Short mmCIF file of C-alpha atoms in Angstrom, two decimals:
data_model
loop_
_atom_site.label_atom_id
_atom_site.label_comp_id
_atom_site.label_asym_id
_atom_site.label_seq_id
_atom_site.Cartn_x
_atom_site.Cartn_y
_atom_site.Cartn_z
CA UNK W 1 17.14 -17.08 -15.62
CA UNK W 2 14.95 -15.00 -14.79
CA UNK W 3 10.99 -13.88 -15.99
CA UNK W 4 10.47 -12.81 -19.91
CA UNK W 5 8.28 -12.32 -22.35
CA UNK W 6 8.88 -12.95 -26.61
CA UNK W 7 7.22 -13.97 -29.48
CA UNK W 8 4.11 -11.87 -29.11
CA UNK W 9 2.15 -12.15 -32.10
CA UNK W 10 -1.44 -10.52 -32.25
CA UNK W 11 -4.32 -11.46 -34.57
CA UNK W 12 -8.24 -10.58 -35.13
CA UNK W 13 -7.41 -6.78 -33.68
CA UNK W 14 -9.12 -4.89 -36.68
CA UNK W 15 -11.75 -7.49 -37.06
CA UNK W 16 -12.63 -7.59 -33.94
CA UNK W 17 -13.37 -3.75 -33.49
CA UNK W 18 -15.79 -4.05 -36.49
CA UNK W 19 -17.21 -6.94 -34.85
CA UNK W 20 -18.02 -4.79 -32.09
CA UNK W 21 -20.64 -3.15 -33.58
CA UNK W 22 -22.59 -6.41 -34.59
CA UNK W 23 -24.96 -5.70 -31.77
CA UNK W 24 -26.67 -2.77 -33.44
CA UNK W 25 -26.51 -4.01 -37.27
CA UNK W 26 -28.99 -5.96 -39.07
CA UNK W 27 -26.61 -7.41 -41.48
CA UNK W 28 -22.66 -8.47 -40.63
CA UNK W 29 -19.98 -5.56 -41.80
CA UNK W 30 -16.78 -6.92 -42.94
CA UNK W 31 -15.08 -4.11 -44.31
CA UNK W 32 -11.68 -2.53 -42.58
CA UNK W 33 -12.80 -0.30 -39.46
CA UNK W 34 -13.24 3.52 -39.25
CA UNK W 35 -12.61 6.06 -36.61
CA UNK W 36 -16.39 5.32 -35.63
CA UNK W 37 -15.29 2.20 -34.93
CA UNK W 38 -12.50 2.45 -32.94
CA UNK W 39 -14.47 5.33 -30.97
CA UNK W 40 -17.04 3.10 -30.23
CA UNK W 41 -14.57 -0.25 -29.44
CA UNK W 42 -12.87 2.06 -27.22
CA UNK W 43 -16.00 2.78 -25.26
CA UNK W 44 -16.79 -0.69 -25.30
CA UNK W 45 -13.79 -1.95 -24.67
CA UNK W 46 -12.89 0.38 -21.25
CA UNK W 47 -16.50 -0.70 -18.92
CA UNK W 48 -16.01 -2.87 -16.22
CA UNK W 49 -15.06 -6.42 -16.64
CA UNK W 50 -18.22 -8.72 -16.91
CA UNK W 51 -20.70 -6.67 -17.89
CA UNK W 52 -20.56 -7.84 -21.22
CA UNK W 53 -20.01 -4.64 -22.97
CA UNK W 54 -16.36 -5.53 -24.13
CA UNK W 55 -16.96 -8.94 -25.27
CA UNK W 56 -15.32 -8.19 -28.88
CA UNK W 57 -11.87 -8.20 -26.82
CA UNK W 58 -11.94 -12.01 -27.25
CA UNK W 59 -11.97 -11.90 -30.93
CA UNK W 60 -8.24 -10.06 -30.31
CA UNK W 61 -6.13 -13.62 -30.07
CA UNK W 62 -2.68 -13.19 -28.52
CA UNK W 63 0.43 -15.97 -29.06
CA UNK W 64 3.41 -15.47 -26.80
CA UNK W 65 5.91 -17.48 -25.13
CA UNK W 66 6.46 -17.15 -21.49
CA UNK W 67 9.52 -17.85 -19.26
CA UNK W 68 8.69 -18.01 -15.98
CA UNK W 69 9.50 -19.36 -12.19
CA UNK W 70 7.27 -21.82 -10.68
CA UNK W 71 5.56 -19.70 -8.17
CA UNK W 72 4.62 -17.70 -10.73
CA UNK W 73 2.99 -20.34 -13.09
CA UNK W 74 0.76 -21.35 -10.48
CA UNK W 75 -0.69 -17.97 -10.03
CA UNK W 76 -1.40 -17.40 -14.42
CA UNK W 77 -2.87 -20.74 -14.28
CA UNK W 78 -5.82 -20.00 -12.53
CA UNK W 79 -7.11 -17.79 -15.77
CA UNK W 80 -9.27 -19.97 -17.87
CA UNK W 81 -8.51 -18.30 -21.08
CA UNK W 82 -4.57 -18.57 -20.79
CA UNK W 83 -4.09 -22.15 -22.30
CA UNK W 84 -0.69 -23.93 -23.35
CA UNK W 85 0.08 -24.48 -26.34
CA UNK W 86 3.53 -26.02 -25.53
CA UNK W 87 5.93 -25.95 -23.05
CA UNK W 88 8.92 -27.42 -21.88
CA UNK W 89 8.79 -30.65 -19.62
CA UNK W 90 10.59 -31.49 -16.41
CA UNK W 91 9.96 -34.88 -16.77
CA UNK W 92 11.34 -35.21 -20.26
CA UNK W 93 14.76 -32.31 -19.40
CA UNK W 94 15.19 -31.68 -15.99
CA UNK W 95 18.50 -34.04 -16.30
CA UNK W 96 19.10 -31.51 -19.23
CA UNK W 97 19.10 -28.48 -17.68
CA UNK W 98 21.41 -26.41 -15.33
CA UNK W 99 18.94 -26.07 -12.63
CA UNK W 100 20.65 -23.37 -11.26
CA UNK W 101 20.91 -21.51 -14.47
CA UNK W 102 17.62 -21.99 -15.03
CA UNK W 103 16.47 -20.59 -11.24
CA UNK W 104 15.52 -16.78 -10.67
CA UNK W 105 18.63 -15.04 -8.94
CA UNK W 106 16.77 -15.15 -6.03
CA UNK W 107 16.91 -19.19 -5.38
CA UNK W 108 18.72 -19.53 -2.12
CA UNK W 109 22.44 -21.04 -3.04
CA UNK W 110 21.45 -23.64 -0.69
CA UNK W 111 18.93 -24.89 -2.15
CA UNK W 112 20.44 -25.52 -5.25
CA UNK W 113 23.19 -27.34 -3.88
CA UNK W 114 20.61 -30.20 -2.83
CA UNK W 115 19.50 -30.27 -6.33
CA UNK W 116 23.07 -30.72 -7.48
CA UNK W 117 23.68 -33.48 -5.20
CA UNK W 118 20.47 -34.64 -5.53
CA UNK W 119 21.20 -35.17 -9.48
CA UNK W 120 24.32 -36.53 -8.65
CA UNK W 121 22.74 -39.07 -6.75
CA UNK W 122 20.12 -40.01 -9.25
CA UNK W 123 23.02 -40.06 -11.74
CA UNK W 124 25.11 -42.81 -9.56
CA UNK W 125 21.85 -45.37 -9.69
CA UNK W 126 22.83 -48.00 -11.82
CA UNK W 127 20.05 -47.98 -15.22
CA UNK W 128 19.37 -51.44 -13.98
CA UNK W 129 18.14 -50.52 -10.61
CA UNK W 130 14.97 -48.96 -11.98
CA UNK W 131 12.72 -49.03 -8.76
CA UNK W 132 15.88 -46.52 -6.99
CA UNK W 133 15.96 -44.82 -10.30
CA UNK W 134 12.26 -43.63 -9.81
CA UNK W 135 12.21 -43.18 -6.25
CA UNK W 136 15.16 -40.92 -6.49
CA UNK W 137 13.15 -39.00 -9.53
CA UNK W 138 10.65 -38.49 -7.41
CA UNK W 139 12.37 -36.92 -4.68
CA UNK W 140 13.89 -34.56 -7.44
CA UNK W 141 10.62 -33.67 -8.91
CA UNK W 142 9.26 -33.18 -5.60
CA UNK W 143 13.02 -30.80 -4.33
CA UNK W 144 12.72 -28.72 -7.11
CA UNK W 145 12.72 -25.37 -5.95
CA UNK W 146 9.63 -22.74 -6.85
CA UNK W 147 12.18 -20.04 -8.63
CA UNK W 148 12.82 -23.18 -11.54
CA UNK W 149 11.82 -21.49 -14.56
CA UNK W 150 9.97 -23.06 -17.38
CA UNK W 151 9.15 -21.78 -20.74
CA UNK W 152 5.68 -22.18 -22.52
CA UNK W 153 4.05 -20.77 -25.62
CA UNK W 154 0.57 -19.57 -24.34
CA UNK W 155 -2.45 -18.13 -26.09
CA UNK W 156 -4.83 -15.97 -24.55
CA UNK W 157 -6.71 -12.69 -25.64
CA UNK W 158 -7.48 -9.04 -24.94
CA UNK W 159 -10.24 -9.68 -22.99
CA UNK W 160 -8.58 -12.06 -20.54
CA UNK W 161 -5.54 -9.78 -20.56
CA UNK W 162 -7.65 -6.84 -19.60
CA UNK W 163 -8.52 -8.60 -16.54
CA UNK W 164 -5.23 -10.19 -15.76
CA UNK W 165 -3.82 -6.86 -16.07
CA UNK W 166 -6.22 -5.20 -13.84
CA UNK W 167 -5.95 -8.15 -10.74
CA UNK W 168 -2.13 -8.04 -11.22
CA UNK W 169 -0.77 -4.62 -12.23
CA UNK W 170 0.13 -3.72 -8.48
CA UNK W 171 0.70 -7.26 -7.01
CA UNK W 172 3.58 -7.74 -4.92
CA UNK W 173 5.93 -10.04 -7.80
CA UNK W 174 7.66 -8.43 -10.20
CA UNK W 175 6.96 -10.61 -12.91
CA UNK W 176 3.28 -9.63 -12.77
CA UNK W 177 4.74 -5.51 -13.09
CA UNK W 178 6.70 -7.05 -16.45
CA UNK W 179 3.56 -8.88 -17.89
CA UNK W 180 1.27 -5.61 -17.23
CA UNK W 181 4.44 -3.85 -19.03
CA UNK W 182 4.12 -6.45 -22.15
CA UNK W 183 0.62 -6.13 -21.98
CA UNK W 184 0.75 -2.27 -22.12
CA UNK W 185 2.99 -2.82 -25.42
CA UNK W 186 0.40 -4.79 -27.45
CA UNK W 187 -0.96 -2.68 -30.08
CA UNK W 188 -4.10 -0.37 -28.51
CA UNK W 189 -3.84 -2.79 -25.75
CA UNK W 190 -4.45 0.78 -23.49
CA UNK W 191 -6.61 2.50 -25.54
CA UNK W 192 -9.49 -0.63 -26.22
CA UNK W 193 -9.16 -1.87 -22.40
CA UNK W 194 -8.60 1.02 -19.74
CA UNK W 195 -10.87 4.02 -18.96
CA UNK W 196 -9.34 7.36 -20.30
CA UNK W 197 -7.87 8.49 -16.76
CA UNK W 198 -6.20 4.86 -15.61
CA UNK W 199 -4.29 5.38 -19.55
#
C-alpha cells in the first residue's frame, strides 16, 4: 500500500468568502458572493500566515480520508487543526491485516519477515496463556515497522491547509508532494491561499 488521498468533501467555501467581509460591515450579509467578494477573499486569503488577514479560511471545512505510513502520521499530527474523525486500529486489526500488503514498497523484505514470524508466534500461544499472549502483543505493536499504513478520515480546513501546504510542499517525502497535489485540487484552494506569482 502505499500513500492516498479520497473522499474529499468541501463545505462553508461560498460562505466563508462572504464572511470575509464581516470586518468592514455593520450588519451580517448572507446572500451568495460576488466577484467583489472573491476579489477581496483572494487578497485576504494570499497574506502571510498569522497575521490574521485570512482568518475566513477556517470557515472552509475539509473531510477526507487519508492512507498513510507511520512515519508520515507522526509528522500531520503535529497540526492542531487536523483532527480524526476515525481511523482504523492496530490494536483491534493488526491480526487482520497483511502487514506486508499494507507496508509502503519501500519496507525492507526483512523486516517484514519478523512480523510474519512474529504473528506466527503470537498465533501458536495457547488463548489460555494470556500473560504470553500480551507480552508477545506487545513486542508486535512495538516491531511494527514505520512504512505500516493506516487509514483515517480527518477534518481540517483551508486555513490549516494553507499552512501545511506551505511547510511541506518541498519536503523531502513524497507523500507530503501528493497531499500539496490534493490540496492544489480543492476547489480555489490556489486562488484564496497563494500570492499571484507562487500560483
Amino acid at each position: 500500500m502505499n500513500f492516498w488521498i479520497g473522499n474529499s468533501h468541501v463545505y462553508g467555501l461560498e460562505r466563508a468568502v462572504k464572511a470575509s467581509g464581516n470586518p468592514m460591515r455593520t450588519q451580517i450579509d448572507a446572500s451568495e458572493p460576488n466577484e467583489k467578494d472573491y476579489i477581496r477573499a483572494v487578497k485576504l486569503g494570499s497574506t502571510r500566515g498569522g497575521e490574521g488577514h485570512d482568518n475566513f479560511l477556517k470557515g472552509i471545512t475539509v473531510q477526507l480520508d487519508v492512507g498513510a505510513p507511520l512515519y508520515w502520521w507522526k509528522e500531520a499530527q503535529r497540526y492542531h487543526w487536523f483532527d480524526f474523525i476515525s481511523s482504523e486500529s492496530t490494536m483491534h486489526c493488526l491480526l487482520k491485516f497483511d502487514v506486508a500488503a499494507q507496508c509502503v514498497d519501500e519496507t525492507d523484505p526483512k523486516i517484514l519477515e519478523r512480523m510474519r514470524e512474529l504473528i506466527a508466534e503470537y498465533n501458536a500461544i495457547p488463548e489460555e496463556d494470556r500473560e504470553a499472549k500480551i507480552a508477545k502483543w506487545r513486542v508486535l505493536v512495538a516491531s511494527l515497522p514505520e512504512g505500516f499504513c493506516l487509514a483515517a478520515t480527518m477534518i481540517t480546513n483551508y486555513q490549516q491547509l494553507k499552512t501545511m501546504y506551505r511547510q511541506r510542499r518541498n519536503h523531502k517525502l513524497k507523500e507530503w508532494h501528493i497531499f500539496c497535489d490534493w490540496c492544489d485540487s480543492l476547489p480555489r484552494f490556489a486562488e484564496l491561499t497563494r500570492p499571484a506569482e507562487e500560483k
